Structure formats: C-alpha cells, structure tokens
Short mmCIF file of N, CA and C in Angstrom, two decimals:
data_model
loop_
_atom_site.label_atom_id
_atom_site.label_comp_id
_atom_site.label_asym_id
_atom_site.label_seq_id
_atom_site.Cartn_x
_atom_site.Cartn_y
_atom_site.Cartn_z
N UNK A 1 21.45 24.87 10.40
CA UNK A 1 21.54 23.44 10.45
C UNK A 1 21.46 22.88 9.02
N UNK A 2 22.09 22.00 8.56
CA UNK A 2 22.19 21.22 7.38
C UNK A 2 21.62 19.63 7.31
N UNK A 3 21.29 19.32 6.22
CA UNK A 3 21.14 17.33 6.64
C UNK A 3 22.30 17.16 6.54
N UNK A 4 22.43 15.91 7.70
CA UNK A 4 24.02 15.41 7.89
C UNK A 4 23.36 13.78 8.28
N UNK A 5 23.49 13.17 6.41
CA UNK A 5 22.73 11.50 6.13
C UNK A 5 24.05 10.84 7.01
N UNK A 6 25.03 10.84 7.81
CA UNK A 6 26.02 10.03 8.00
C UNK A 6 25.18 10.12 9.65
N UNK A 7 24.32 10.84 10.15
CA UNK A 7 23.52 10.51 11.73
C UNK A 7 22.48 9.95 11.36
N UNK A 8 22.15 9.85 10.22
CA UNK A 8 20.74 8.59 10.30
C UNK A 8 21.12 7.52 11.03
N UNK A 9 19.69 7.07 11.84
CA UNK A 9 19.89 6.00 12.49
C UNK A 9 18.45 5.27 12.69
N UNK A 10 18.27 4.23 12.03
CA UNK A 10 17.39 3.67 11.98
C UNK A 10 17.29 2.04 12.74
N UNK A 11 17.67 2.13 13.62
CA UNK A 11 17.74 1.00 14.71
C UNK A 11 16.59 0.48 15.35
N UNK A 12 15.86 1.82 15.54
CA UNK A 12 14.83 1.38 16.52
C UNK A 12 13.28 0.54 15.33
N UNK A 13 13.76 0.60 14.13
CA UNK A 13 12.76 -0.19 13.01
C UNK A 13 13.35 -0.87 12.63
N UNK A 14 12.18 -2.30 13.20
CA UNK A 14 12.23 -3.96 13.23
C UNK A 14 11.40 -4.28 12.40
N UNK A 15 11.47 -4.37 10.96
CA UNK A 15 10.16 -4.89 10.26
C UNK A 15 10.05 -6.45 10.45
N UNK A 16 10.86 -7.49 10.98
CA UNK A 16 10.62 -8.44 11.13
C UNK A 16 12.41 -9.90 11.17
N UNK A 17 12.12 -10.48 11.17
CA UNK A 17 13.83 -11.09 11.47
C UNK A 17 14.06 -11.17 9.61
N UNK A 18 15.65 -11.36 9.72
CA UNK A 18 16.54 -10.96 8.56
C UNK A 18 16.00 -12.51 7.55
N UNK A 19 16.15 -12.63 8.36
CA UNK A 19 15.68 -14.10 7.61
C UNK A 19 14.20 -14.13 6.60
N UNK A 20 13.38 -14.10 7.64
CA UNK A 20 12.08 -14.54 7.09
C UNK A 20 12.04 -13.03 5.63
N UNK A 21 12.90 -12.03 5.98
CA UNK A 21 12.75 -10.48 4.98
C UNK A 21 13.22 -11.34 4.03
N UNK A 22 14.51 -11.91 3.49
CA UNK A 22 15.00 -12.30 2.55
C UNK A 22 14.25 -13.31 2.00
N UNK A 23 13.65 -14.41 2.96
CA UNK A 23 13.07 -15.54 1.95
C UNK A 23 11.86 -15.10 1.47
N UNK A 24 11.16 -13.82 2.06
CA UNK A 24 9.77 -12.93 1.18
C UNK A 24 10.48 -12.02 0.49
N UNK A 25 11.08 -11.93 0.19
CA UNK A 25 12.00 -10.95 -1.00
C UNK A 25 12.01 -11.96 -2.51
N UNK A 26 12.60 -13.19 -2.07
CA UNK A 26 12.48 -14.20 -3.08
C UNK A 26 11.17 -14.60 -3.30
N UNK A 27 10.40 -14.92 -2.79
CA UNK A 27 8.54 -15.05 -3.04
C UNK A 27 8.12 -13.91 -3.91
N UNK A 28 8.51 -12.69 -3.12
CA UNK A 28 7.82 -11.54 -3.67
C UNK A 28 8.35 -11.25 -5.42
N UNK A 29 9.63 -11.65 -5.84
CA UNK A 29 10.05 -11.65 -6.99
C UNK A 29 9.88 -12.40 -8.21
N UNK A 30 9.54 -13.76 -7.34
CA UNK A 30 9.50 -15.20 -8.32
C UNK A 30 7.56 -15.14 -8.26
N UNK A 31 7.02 -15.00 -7.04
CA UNK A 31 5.36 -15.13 -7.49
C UNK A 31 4.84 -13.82 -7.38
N UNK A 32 4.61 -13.15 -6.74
CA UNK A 32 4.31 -11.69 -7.22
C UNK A 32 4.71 -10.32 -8.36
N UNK A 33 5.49 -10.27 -8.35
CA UNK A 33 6.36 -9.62 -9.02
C UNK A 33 6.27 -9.91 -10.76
N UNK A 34 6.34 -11.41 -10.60
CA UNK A 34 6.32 -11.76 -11.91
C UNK A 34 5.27 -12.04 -13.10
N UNK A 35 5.53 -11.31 -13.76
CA UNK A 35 4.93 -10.60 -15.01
C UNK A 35 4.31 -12.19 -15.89
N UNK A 36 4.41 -12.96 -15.54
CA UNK A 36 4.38 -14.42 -16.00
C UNK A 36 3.25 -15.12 -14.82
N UNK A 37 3.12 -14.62 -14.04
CA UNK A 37 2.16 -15.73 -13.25
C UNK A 37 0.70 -14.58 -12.66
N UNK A 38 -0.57 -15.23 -13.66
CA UNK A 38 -1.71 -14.36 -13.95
C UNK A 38 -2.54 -14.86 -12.27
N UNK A 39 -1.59 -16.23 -11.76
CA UNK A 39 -2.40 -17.23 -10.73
C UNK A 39 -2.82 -15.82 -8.71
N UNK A 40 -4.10 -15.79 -9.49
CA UNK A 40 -4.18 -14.85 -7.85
C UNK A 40 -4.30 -16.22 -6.63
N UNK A 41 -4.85 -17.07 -6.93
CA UNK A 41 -4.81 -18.12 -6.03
C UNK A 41 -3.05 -18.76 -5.38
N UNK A 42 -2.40 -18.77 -5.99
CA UNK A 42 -1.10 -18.76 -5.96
C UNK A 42 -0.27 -17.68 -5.26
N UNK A 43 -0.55 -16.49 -5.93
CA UNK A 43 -0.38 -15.26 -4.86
C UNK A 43 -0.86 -15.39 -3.29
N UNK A 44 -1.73 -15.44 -3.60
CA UNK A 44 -3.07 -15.68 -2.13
C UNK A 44 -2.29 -16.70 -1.39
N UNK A 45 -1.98 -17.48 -1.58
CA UNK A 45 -1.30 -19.02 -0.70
C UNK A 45 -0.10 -18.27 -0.36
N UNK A 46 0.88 -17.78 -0.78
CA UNK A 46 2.19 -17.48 -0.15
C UNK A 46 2.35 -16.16 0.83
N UNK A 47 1.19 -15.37 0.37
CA UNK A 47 0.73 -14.12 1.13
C UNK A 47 0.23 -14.67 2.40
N UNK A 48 -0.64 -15.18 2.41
CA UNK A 48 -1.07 -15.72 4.19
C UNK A 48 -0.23 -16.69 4.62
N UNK A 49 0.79 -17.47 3.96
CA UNK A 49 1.92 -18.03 4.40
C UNK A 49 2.65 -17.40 5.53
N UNK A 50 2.99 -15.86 4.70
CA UNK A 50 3.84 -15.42 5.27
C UNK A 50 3.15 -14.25 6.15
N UNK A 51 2.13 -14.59 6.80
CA UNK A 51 0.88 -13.45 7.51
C UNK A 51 0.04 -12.76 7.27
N UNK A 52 -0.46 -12.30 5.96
CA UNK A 52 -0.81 -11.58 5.84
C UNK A 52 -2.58 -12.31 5.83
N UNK A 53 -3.30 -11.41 6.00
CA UNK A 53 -4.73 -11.52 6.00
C UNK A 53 -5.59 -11.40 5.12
N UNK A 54 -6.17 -12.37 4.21
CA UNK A 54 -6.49 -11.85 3.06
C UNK A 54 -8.43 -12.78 3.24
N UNK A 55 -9.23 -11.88 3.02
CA UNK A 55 -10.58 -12.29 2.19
C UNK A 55 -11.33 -13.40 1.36
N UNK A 56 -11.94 -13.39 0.74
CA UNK A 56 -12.53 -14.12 0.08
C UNK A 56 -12.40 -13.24 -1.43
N UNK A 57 -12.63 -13.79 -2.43
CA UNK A 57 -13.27 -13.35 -3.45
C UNK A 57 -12.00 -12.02 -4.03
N UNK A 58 -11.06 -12.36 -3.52
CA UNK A 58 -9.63 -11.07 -4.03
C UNK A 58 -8.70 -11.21 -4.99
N UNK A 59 -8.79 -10.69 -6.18
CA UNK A 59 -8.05 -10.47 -7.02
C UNK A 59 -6.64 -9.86 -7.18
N UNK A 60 -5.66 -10.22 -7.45
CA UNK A 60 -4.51 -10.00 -7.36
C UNK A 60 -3.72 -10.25 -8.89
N UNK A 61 -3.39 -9.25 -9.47
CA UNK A 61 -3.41 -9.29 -10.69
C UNK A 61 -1.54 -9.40 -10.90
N UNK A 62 -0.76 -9.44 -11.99
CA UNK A 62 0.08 -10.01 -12.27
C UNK A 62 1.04 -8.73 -11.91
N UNK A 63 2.68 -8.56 -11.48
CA UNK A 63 3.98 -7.78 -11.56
C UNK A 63 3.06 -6.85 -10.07
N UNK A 64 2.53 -7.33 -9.19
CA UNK A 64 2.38 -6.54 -8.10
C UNK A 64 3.74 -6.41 -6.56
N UNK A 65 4.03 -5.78 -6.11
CA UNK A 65 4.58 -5.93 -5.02
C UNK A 65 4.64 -5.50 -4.19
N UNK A 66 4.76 -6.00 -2.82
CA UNK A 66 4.39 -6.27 -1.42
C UNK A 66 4.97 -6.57 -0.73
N UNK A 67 5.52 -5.29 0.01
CA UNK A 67 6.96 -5.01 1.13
C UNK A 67 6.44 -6.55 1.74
N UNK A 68 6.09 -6.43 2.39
CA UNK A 68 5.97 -6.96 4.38
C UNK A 68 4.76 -7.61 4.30
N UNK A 69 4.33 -8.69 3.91
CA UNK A 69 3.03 -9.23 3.96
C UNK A 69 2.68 -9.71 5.39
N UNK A 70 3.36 -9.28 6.35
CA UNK A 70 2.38 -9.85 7.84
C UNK A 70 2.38 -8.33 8.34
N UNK A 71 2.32 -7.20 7.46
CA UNK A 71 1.77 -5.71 7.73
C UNK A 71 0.90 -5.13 6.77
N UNK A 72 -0.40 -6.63 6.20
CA UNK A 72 -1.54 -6.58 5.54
C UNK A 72 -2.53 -7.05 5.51
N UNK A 73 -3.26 -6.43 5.74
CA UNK A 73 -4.80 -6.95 5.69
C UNK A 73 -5.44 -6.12 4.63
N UNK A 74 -6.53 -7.78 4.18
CA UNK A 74 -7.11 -7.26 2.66
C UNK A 74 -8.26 -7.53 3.29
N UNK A 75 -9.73 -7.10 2.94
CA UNK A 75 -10.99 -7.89 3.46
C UNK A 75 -11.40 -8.48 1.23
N UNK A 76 -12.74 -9.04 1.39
CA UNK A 76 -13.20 -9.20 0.64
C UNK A 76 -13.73 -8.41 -0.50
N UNK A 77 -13.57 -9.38 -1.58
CA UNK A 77 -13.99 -9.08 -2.71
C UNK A 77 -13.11 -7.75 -3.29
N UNK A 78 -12.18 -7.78 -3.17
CA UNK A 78 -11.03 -6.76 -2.99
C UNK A 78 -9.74 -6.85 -4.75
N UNK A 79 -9.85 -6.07 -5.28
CA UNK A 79 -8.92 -6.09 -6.39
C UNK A 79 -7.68 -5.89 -6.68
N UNK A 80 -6.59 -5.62 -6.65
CA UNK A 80 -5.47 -4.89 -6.92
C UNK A 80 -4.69 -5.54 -8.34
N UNK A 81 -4.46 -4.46 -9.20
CA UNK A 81 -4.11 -4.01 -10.43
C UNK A 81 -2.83 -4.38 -10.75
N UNK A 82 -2.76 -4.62 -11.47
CA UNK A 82 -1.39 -5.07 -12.43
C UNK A 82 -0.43 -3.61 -11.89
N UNK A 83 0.99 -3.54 -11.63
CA UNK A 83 2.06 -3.32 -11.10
C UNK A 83 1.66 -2.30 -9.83
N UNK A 84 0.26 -2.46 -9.04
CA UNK A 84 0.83 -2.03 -7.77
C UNK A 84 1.64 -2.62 -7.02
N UNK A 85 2.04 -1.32 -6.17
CA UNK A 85 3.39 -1.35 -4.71
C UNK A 85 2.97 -1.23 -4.18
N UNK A 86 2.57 -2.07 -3.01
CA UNK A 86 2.44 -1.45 -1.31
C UNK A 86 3.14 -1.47 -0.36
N UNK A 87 4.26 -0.52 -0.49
CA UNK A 87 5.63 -0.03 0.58
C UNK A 87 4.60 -0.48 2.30
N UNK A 88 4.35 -1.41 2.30
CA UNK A 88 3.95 -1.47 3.68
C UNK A 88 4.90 -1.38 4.86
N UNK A 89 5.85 -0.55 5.05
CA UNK A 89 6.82 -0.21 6.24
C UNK A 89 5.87 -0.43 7.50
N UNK A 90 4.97 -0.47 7.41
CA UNK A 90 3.45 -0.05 8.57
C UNK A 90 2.33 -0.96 8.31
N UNK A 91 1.45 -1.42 9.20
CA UNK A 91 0.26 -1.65 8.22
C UNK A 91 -0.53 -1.25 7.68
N UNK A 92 -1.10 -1.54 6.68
CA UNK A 92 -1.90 -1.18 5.63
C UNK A 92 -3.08 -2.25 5.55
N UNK A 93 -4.19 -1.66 5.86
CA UNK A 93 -5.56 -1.91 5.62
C UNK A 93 -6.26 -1.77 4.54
N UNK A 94 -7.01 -3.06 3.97
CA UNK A 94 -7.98 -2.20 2.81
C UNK A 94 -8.98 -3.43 2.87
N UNK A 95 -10.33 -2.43 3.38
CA UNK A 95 -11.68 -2.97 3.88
C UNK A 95 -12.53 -3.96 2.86
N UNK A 96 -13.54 -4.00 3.00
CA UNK A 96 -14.13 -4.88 1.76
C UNK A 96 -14.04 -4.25 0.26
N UNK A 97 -14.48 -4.54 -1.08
CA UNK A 97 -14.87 -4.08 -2.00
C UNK A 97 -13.99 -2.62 -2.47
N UNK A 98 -12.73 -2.75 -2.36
CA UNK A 98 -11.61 -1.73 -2.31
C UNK A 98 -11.16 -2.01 -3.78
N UNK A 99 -11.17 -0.92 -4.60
CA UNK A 99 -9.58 -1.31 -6.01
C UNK A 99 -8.98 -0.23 -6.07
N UNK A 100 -8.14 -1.59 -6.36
CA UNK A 100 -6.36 -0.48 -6.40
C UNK A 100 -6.12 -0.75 -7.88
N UNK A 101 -6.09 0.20 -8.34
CA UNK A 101 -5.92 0.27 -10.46
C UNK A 101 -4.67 0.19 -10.28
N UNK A 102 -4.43 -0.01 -11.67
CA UNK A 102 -3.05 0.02 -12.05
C UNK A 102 -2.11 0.53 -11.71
N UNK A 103 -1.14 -0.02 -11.50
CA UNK A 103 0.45 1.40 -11.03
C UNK A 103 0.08 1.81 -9.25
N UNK A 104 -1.14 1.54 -8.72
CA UNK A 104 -1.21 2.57 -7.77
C UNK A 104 -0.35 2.59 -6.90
N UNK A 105 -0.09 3.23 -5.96
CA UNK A 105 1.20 2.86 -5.30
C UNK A 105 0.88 3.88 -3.62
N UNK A 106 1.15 2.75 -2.44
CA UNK A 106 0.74 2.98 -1.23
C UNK A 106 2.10 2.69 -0.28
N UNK A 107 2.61 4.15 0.14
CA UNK A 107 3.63 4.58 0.55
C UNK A 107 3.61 4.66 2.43
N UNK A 108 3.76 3.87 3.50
CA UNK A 108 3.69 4.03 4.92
C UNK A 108 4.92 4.72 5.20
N UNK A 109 5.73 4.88 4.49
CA UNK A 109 7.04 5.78 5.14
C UNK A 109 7.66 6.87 4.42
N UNK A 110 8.36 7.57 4.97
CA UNK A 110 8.64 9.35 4.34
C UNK A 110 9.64 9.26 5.74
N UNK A 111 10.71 10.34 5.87
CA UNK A 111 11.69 10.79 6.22
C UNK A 111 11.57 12.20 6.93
N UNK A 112 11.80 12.63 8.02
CA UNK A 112 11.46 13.39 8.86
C UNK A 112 12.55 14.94 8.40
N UNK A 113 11.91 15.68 7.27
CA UNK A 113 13.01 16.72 6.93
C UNK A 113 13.52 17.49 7.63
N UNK A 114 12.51 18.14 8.94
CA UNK A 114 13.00 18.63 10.07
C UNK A 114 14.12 18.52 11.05
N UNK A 115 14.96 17.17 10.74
CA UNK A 115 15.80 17.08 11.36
C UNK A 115 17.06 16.78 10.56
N UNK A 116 18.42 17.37 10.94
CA UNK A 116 19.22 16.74 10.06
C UNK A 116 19.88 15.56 9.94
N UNK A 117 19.39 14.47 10.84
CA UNK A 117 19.86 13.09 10.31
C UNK A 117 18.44 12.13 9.36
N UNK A 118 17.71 13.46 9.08
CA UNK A 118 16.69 12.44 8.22
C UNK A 118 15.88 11.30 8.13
N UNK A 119 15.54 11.40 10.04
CA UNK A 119 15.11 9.69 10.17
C UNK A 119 14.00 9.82 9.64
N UNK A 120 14.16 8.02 9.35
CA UNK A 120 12.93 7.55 9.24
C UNK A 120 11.31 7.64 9.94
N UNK A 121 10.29 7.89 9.23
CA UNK A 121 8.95 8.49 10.05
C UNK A 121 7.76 6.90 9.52
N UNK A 122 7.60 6.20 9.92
CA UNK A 122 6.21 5.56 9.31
C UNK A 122 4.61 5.64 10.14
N UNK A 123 3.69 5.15 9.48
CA UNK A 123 2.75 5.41 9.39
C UNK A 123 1.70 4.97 8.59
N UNK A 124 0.30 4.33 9.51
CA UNK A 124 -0.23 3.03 8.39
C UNK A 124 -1.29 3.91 7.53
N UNK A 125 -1.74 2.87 6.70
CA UNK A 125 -3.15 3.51 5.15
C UNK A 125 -3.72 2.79 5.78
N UNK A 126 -5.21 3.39 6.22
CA UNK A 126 -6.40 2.45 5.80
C UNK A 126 -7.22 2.95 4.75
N UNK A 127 -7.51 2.31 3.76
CA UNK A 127 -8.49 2.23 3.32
C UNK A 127 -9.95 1.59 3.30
N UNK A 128 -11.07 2.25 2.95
CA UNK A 128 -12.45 2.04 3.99
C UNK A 128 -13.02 1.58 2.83
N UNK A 129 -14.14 0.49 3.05
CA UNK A 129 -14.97 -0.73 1.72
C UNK A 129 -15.31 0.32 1.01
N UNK A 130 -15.26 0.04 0.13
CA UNK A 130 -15.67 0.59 -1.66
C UNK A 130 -14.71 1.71 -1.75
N UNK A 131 -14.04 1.85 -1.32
CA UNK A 131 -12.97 3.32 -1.75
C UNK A 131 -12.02 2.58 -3.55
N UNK A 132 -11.68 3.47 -3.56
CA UNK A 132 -11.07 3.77 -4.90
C UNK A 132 -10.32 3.97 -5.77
N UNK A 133 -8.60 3.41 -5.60
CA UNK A 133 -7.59 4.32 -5.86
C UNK A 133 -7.44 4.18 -7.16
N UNK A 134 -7.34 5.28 -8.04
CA UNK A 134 -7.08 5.40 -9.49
C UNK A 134 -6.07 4.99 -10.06
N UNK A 135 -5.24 4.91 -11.25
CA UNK A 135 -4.40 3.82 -11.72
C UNK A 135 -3.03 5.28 -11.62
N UNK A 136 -1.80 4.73 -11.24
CA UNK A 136 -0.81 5.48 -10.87
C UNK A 136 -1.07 6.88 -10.22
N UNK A 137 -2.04 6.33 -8.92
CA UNK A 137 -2.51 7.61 -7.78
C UNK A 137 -1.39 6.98 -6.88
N UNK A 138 -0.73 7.81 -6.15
CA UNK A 138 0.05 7.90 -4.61
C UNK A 138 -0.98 7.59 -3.39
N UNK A 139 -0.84 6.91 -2.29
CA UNK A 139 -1.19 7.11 -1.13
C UNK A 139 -0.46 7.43 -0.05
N UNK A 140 -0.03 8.54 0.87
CA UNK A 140 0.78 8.86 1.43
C UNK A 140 0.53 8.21 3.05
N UNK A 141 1.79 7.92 3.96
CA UNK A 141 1.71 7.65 5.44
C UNK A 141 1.05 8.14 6.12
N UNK A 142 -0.09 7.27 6.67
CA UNK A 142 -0.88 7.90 7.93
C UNK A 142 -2.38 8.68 7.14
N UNK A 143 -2.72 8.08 6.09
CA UNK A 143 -3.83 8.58 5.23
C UNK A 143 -4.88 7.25 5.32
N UNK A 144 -6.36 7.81 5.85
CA UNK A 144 -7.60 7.03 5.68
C UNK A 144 -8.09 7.77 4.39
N UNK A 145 -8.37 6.89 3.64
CA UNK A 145 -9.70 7.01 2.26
C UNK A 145 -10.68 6.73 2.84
N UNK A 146 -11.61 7.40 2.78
CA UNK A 146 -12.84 6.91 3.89
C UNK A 146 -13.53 6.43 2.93
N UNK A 147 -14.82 5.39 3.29
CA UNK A 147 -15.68 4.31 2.44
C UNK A 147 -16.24 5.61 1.33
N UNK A 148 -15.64 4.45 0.02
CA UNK A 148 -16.58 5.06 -1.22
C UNK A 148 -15.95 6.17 -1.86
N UNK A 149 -14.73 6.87 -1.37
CA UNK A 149 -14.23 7.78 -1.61
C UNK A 149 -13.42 7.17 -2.96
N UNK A 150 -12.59 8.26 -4.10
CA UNK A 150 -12.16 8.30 -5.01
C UNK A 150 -11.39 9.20 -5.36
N UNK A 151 -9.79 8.20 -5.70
CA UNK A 151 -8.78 9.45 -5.85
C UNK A 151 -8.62 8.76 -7.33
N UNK A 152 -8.84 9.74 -7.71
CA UNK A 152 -8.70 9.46 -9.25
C UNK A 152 -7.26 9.62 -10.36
N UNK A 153 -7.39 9.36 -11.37
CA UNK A 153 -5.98 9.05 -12.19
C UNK A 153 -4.95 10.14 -12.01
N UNK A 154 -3.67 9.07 -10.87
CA UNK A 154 -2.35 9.83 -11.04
C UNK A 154 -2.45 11.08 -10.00
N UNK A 155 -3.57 10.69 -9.33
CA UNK A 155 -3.52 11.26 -8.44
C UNK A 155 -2.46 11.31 -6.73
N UNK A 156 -2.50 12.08 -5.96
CA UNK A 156 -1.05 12.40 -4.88
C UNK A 156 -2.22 12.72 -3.52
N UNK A 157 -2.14 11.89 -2.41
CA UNK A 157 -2.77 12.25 -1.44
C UNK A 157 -1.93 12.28 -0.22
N UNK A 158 -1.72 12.98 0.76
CA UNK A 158 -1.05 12.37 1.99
C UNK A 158 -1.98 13.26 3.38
N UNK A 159 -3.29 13.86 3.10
CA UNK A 159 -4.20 13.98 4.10
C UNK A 159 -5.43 12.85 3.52
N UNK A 160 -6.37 12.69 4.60
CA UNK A 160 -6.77 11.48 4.54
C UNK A 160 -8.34 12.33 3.78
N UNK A 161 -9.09 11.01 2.83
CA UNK A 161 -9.89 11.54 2.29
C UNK A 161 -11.63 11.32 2.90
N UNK A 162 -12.44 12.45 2.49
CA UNK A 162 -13.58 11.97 3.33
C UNK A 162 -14.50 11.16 2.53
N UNK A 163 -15.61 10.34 3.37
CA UNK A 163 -16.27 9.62 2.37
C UNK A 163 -17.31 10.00 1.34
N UNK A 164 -17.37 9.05 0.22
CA UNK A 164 -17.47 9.38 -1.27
C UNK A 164 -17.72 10.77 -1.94
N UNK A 165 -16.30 10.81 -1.41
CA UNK A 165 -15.25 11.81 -2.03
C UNK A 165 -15.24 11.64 -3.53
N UNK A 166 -14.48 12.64 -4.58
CA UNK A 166 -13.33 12.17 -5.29
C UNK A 166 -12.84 13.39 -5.21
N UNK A 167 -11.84 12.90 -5.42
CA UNK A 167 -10.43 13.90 -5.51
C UNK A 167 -9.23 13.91 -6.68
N UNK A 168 -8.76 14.42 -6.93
CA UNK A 168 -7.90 14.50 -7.81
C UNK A 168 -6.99 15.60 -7.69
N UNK A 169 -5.70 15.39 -8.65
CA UNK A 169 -4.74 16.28 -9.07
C UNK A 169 -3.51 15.93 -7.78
N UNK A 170 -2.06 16.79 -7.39
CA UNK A 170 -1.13 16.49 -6.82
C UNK A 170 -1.15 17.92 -6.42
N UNK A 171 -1.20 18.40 -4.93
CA UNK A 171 -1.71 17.45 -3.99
C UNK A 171 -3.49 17.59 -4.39
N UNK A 172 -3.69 16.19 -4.26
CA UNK A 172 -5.37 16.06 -4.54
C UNK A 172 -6.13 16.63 -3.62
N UNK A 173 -7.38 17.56 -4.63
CA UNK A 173 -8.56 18.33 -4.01
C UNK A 173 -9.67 17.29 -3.87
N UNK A 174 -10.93 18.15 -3.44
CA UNK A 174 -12.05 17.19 -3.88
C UNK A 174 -12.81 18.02 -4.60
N UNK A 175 -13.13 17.37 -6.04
CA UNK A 175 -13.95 17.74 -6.69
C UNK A 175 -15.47 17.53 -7.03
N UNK A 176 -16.35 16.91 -6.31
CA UNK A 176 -17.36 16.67 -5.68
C UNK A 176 -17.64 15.13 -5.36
N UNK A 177 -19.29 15.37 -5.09
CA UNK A 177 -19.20 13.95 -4.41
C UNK A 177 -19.82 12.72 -5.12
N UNK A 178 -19.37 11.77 -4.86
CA UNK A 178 -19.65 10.34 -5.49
C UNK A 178 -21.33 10.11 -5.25
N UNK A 179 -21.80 9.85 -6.39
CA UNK A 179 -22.83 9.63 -6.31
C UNK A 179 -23.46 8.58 -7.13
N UNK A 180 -24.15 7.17 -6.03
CA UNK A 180 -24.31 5.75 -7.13
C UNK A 180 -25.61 5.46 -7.88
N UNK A 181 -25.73 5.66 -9.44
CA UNK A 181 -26.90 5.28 -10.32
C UNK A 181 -27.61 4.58 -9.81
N UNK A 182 -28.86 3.97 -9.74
CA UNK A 182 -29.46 2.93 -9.65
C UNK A 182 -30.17 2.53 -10.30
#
C-alpha cells in the first residue's frame, strides 16, 4: 500500500461556519498576531468575543496565535509568551497558573500514517495549574501535562506528562522531580 493524498477526505471536520473562520483569521492577524500591539486586555476582548474562555489576571504577550478561539479555555493568572501557536483543531485547556514561554507551540492535530489517504486525526491538550511549557517546547494531540509538571527548553512531547515532572529532550524523558523552595 502507498499514500494516495488525492483520497484524503476531510469532510466529516467542522471547526465552525466559513464565515465566522475568516472574520477570526482577520482578528487573529491584525490583534494577535501583531508584533505592534503589547495590549493583553485588547487581546482578551476579541478572544471571548469570539468564545473563548478566558480568567482573570492572564497575560497574553505580543505576535501570539490562535487557531479557533471558541476551542479555548484559559483559567487564571495564566501567561502565554511572545510568538506562541495554539493549533487548537480540538480543545485545548490550560488550568490556573499555567506558562507557555516563548515560541511554545500546542499542536491538537497529526495525520493518521496508517492509512493511505492520510486523514486527518485530532485530539485535545490539557494542561493542569502550575504546569510549565518551556520556550520553543512542542505539545502533541491528546497530551495532559499534569499540575506542576515541566517540559523544558525545545522540548517534544506527545505522551502525556506526570505531575511535577520535568522532562526534556525530543521525544521528552523525565529527568526528575520538581521540587518548590520555600
């Protein structure tokens, strides 16, 4: 058997009507996206505009972007880093007291190699309060970070991590456990 991309068929995924995709395509470019507007309050207003669920006390830092904002929920006191992606094909969760560093980038969909028309496979992230993602770490479809856990710089996950973890490297191990000063 060979891939044969001319039987993909991706019909049965509805991320939402054609419409409302395009006019959050233009949001997502002109206020998120853009490298010029530092305003998280501004972000925040067009994000629950368009569904999404967002916290108190959440930082949203400048050139971020955000497939599908009514397939997100943020809780509080929550950070995300100058040029993360969150491919939300799925939803994506991230609990209280969560940061997402720089670059990080949270992936709900991958392609089913097993077959040769290559469909499409998605699958949501949660991430659990105080977890951790390091600055240009991967999060793969269908992966929990469990509370407190830590995937550290540039790191690649797509099994889910246990709590206060850290992990590192591609595909990320765990290299022991998180443990908080007092």
């Amino acid at each position: 058997m060979k891939t044969d991309l001319s039987s993909y068929n991706n019909k049965w995924y509805n991320p939402g009507s054609p419409i409302k995709r395009l006019v959050w395509y233009f949001i997502n470019e002109l206020i998120l996206k853009n490298s010029f507007n530092p305003s998280s309050g501004l972000k925040k207003f067009f994000l629950r505009r368009f569904g999404a669920k967002i916290g108190t006390g959440v930082v949203i830092k400048p050139a971020v972007n955000i497939k599908y904002p009514w397939k997100l929920v943020i809780g509080d006191h929550c950070w995300i880093g100058e040029e993360v992606w969150i491919d939300n094909l799925e939803l994506v969760t991230i609990e209280d007291n969560v940061c997402l560093s720089q670059g990080t980038f949270l992936i709900c969909g991958n392609h089913n190699y097993k077959l040769p028309s290559f469909d499409l496979i998605v699958k949501p992230i949660y991430l659990k309060s105080g977890s951790w993602i390091g600055a240009k770490s991967t999060v793969g479809p269908g992966v929990t970070v469990g509370t407190h856990a830590v995937l550290s710089l540039g790191s690649v996950t797509s099994i889910d991590l246990e709590p206060y973890g850290i992990y590192r490297g591609n595909p990320a191990v765990k290299i022991k456990t998180r443990n908080f000063n007092k």
